XYZ file of C-alpha atoms in Angstrom:
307
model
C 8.966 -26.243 51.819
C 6.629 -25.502 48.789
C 3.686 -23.746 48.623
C 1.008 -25.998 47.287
C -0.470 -24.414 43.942
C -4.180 -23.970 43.825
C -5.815 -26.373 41.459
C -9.138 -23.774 40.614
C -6.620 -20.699 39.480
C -8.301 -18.011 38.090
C -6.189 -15.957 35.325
C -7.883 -13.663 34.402
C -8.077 -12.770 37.993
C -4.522 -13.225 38.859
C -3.360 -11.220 35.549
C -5.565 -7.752 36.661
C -3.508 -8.300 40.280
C -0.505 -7.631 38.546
C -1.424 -5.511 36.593
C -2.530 -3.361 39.636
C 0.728 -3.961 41.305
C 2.856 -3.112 38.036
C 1.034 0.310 38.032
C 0.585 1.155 41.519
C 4.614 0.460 41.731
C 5.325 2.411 38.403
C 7.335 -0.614 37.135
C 7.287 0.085 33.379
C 8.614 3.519 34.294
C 11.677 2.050 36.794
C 12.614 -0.414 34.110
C 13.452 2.026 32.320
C 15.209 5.032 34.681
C 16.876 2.417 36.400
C 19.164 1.736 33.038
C 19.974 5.525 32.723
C 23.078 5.614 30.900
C 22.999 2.502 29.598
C 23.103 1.615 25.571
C 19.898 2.482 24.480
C 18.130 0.475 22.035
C 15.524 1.887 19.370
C 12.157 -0.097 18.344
C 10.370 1.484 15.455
C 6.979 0.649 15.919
C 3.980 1.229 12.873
C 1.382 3.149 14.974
C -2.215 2.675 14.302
C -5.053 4.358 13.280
C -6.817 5.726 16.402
C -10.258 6.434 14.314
C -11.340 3.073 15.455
C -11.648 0.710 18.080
C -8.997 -1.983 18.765
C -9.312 -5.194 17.175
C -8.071 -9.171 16.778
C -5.462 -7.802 14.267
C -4.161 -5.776 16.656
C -3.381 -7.770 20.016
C -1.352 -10.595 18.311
C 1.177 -7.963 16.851
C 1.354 -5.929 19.648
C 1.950 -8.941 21.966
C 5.106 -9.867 19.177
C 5.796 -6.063 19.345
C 6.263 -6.022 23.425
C 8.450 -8.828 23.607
C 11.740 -7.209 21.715
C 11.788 -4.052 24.374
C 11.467 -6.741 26.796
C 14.362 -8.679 26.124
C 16.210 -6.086 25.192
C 15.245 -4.638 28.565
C 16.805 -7.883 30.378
C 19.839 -7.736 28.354
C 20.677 -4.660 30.631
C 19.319 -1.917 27.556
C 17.468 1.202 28.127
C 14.812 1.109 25.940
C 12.359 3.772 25.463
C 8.915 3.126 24.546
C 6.290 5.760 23.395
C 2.440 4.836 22.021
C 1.805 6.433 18.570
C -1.380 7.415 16.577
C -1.017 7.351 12.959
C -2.902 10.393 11.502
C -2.405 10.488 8.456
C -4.355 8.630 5.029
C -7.870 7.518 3.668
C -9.371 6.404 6.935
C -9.532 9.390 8.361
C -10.856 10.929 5.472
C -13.420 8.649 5.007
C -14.743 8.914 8.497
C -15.032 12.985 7.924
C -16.352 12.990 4.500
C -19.415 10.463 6.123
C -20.173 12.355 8.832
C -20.192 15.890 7.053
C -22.281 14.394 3.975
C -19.730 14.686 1.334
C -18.997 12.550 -1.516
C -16.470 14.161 -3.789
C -12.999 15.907 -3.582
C -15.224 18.672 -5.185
C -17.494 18.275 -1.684
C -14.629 18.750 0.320
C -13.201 21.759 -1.666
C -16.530 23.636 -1.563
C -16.269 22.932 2.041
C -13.119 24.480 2.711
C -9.989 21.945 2.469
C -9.022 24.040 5.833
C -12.032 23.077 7.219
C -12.049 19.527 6.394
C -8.304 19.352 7.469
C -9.469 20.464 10.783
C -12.047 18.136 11.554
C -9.864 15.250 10.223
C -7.102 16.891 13.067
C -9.822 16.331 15.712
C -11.197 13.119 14.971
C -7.824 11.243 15.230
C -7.832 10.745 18.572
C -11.577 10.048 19.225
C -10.180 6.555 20.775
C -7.382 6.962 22.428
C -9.072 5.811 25.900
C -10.314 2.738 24.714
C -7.085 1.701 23.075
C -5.060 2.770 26.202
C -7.225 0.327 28.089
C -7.227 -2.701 26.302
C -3.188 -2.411 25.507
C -2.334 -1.773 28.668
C -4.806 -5.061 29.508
C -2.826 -7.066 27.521
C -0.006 -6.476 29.785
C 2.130 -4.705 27.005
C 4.236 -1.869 28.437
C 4.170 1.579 26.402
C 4.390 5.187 27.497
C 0.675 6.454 26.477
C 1.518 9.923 28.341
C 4.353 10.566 26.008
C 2.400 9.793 22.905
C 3.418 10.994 19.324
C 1.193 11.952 16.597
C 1.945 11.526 12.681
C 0.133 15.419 12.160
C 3.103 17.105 13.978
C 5.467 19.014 12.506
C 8.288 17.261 14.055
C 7.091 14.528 13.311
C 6.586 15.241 9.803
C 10.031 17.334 9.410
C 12.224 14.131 10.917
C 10.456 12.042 7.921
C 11.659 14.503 5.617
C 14.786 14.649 7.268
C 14.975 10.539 6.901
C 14.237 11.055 3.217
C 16.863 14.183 2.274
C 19.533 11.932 3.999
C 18.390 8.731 1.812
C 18.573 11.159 -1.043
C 22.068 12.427 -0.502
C 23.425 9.058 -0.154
C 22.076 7.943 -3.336
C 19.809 5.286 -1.932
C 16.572 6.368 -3.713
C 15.357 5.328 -6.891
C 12.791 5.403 -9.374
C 10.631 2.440 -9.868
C 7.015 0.243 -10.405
C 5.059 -1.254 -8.668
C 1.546 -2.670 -8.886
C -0.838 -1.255 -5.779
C -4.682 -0.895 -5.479
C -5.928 1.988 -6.851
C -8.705 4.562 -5.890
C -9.670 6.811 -9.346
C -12.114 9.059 -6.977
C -9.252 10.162 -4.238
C -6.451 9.646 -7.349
C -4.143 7.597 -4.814
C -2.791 4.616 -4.368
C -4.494 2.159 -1.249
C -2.532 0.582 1.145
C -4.132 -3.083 2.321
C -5.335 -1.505 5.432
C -7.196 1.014 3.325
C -8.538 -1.858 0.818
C -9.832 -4.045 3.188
C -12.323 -0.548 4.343
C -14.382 -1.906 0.707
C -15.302 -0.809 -2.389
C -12.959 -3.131 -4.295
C -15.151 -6.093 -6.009
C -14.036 -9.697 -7.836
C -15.190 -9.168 -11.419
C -14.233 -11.489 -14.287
C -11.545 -10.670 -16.693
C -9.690 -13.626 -17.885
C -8.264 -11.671 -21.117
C -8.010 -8.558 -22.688
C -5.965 -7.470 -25.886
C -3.892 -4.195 -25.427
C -2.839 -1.845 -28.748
C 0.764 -0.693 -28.241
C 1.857 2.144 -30.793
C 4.927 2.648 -32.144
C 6.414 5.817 -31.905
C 6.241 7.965 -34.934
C 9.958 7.950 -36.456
C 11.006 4.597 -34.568
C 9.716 2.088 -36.524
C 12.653 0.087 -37.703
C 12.812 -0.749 -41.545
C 11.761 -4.352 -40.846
C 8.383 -3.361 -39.589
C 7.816 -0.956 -42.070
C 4.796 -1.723 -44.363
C 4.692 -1.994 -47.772
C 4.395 0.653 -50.426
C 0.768 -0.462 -51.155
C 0.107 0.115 -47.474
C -2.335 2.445 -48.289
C -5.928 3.091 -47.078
C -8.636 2.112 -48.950
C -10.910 4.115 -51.171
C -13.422 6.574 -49.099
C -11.409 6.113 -45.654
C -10.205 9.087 -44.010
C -5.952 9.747 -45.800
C -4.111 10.713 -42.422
C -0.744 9.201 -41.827
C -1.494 5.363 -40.969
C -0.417 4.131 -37.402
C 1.824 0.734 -36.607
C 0.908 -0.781 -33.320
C 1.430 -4.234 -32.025
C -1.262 -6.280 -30.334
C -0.368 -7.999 -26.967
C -2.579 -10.550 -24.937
C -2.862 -10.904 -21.435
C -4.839 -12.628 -18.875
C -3.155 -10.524 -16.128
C -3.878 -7.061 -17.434
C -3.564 -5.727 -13.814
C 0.234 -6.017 -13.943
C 0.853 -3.800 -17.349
C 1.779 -0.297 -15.453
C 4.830 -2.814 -14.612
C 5.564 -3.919 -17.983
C 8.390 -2.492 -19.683
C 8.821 -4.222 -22.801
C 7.058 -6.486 -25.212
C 9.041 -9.561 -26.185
C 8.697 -12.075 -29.339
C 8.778 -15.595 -29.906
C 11.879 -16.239 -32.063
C 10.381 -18.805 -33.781
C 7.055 -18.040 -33.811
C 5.276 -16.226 -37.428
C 4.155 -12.632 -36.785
C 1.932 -10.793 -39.743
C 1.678 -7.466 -40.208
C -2.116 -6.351 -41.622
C -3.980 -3.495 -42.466
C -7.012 -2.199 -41.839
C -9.613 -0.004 -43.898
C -8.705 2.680 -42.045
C -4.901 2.243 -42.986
C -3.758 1.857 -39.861
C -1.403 -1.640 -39.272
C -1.241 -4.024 -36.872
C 1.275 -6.723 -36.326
C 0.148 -9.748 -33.930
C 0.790 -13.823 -34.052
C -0.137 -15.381 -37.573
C -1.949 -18.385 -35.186
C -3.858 -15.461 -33.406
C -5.612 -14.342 -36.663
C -8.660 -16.282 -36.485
C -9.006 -15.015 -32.839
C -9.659 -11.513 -33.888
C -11.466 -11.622 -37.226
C -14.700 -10.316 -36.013
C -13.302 -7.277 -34.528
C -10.705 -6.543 -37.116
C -12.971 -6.625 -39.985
C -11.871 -6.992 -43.607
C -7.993 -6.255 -43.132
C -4.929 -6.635 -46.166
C -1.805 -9.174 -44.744
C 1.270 -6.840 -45.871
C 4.434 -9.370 -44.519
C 4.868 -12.759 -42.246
C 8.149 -12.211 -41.010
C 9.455 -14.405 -37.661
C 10.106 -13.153 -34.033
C 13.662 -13.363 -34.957
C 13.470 -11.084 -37.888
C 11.812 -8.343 -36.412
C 14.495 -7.899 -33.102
């Protein structure tokens, strides 16, 4: 015998039912004494920011997020599973420095960086409610009464701990990498962060950067000639060699960490009135003869030549 299924089902309807019966039976919460003892399994979750409401970018990741505890869960696993607030970067800043009125790091320091710390400390939390409803509508199971916080000290010290061990095993290095930048707060923006505004398209399809070489390590090929001198009336200090470099991607030079030549191709070396020297591609001459002005060609020497 089968119980006939009813054509006009409503979902919605049927999904708040067991959502009632999941919480009125404290499933979540038996799932998970029931495997006492068992292998536990960890799930390292990125918390969010709990200075604003839940959104579309949330609920699809969270709904990927649930599943793993889930099956893991099934496959016999105790699994423990505690909600997080992330407390810590620019949108909580931002949120304070709006509603106190201030615009500047010097704002905030007149204002007492204690202060300000304080009122960051309780707006974190502002919707904790709001998110606790909607993820627990989704159906995802997560322990909101054993929440942790990014601001606590434990918190904070087993990071640290994390890192010292990554230290000691050698695993850290020293690197580049190219990320958004904020000049006013003098940090780098994560694409949370950027997407908050104040980053604009502009055009910039080229710029020419002036790279100077290091008094004492100019090799005797790039040296300039003996009549490498400035010309009459210009100011006599000790002329500088630099190489010119173009680039229609000048947002990726932090990362650059050399400047390479064409084998093959003629470099010049030529002075300027002021005595200083500049060595670019012979084709790229005719490129720069406004800005350069009247200049003096010293040498044309190839790529290969000047390695």
């Amino acid at each position: 015998m089968y119980t006939p299924i009813d054509p006009k089902q409503n979902f919605p309807a049927l999904e708040e039912e067991i959502l009632k019966f999941w919480e009125a039976n404290d499933i979540f919460k038996k799932s998970i004494a029931q495997r006492e003892g068992s292998k536990e399994f960890t799930f390292y979750d990125g918390p969010p920011f709990a200075t604003g409401l839940p959104h579309f970018g949330h609920f699809v990741p969270s709904t990927i997020k649930d599943i793993i505890p889930r099956y893991q869960t099934m496959r016999g696993k105790k699994v423990d599973r505690r909600f997080g607030w992330d407390c810590h970067g620019l949108p909580v800043e931002n949120l304070i420095e709006k509603e106190l009125g201030l615009n500047s790091k010097t704002d905030i320091e007149n204002y007492g960086i204690g202060k300000f710390n304080e009122a960051c400390r309780e707006s974190v939390l502002r919707y904790t409610k709001e998110w606790r409803t909607i993820i627990t509508r989704l159906g995802r199971w997560v322990d909101f009464d054993r929440d942790y916080k990014t601001m606590e000290s434990g918190y904070m010290e087993s990071i640290w701990a994390v890192i010292k061990a990554l230290w000691e095993k050698g695993l850290l290095y020293e690197g580049y990498y190219i990320l958004p930048y904020c000049p006013r707060c003098a940090t780098v923006l994560s694409n949370h962060e950027l997407n908050l505004g104040g980053y604009k398209d502009v055009h910039d399809p080229a710029i020419t950067i002036r790279f100077k070489i290091k008094e004492g390590e100019v090799s005797p090929s790039l040296q300039p000639a003996a009549s490498a001198t400035p010309s009459a009336g210009t100011p006599r200090n000790a002329p500088s060699l630099y190489f010119l470099a173009w680039t229609t991607t000048p947002w990726t030079l932090p990362s650059n960490l050399a400047l390479t030549l064409g084998a093959d191709i003629d470099y010049v070396m030529l002075q300027l009135e002021t005595g200083d020297c500049y060595i670019l591609a012979q084709a790229r001459l005719e490129a720069y003869k406004k800005e350069l002005g009247e200049i003096k060609i010293l040498w044309t020497k190839k790529g290969s030549e000047l390695a």
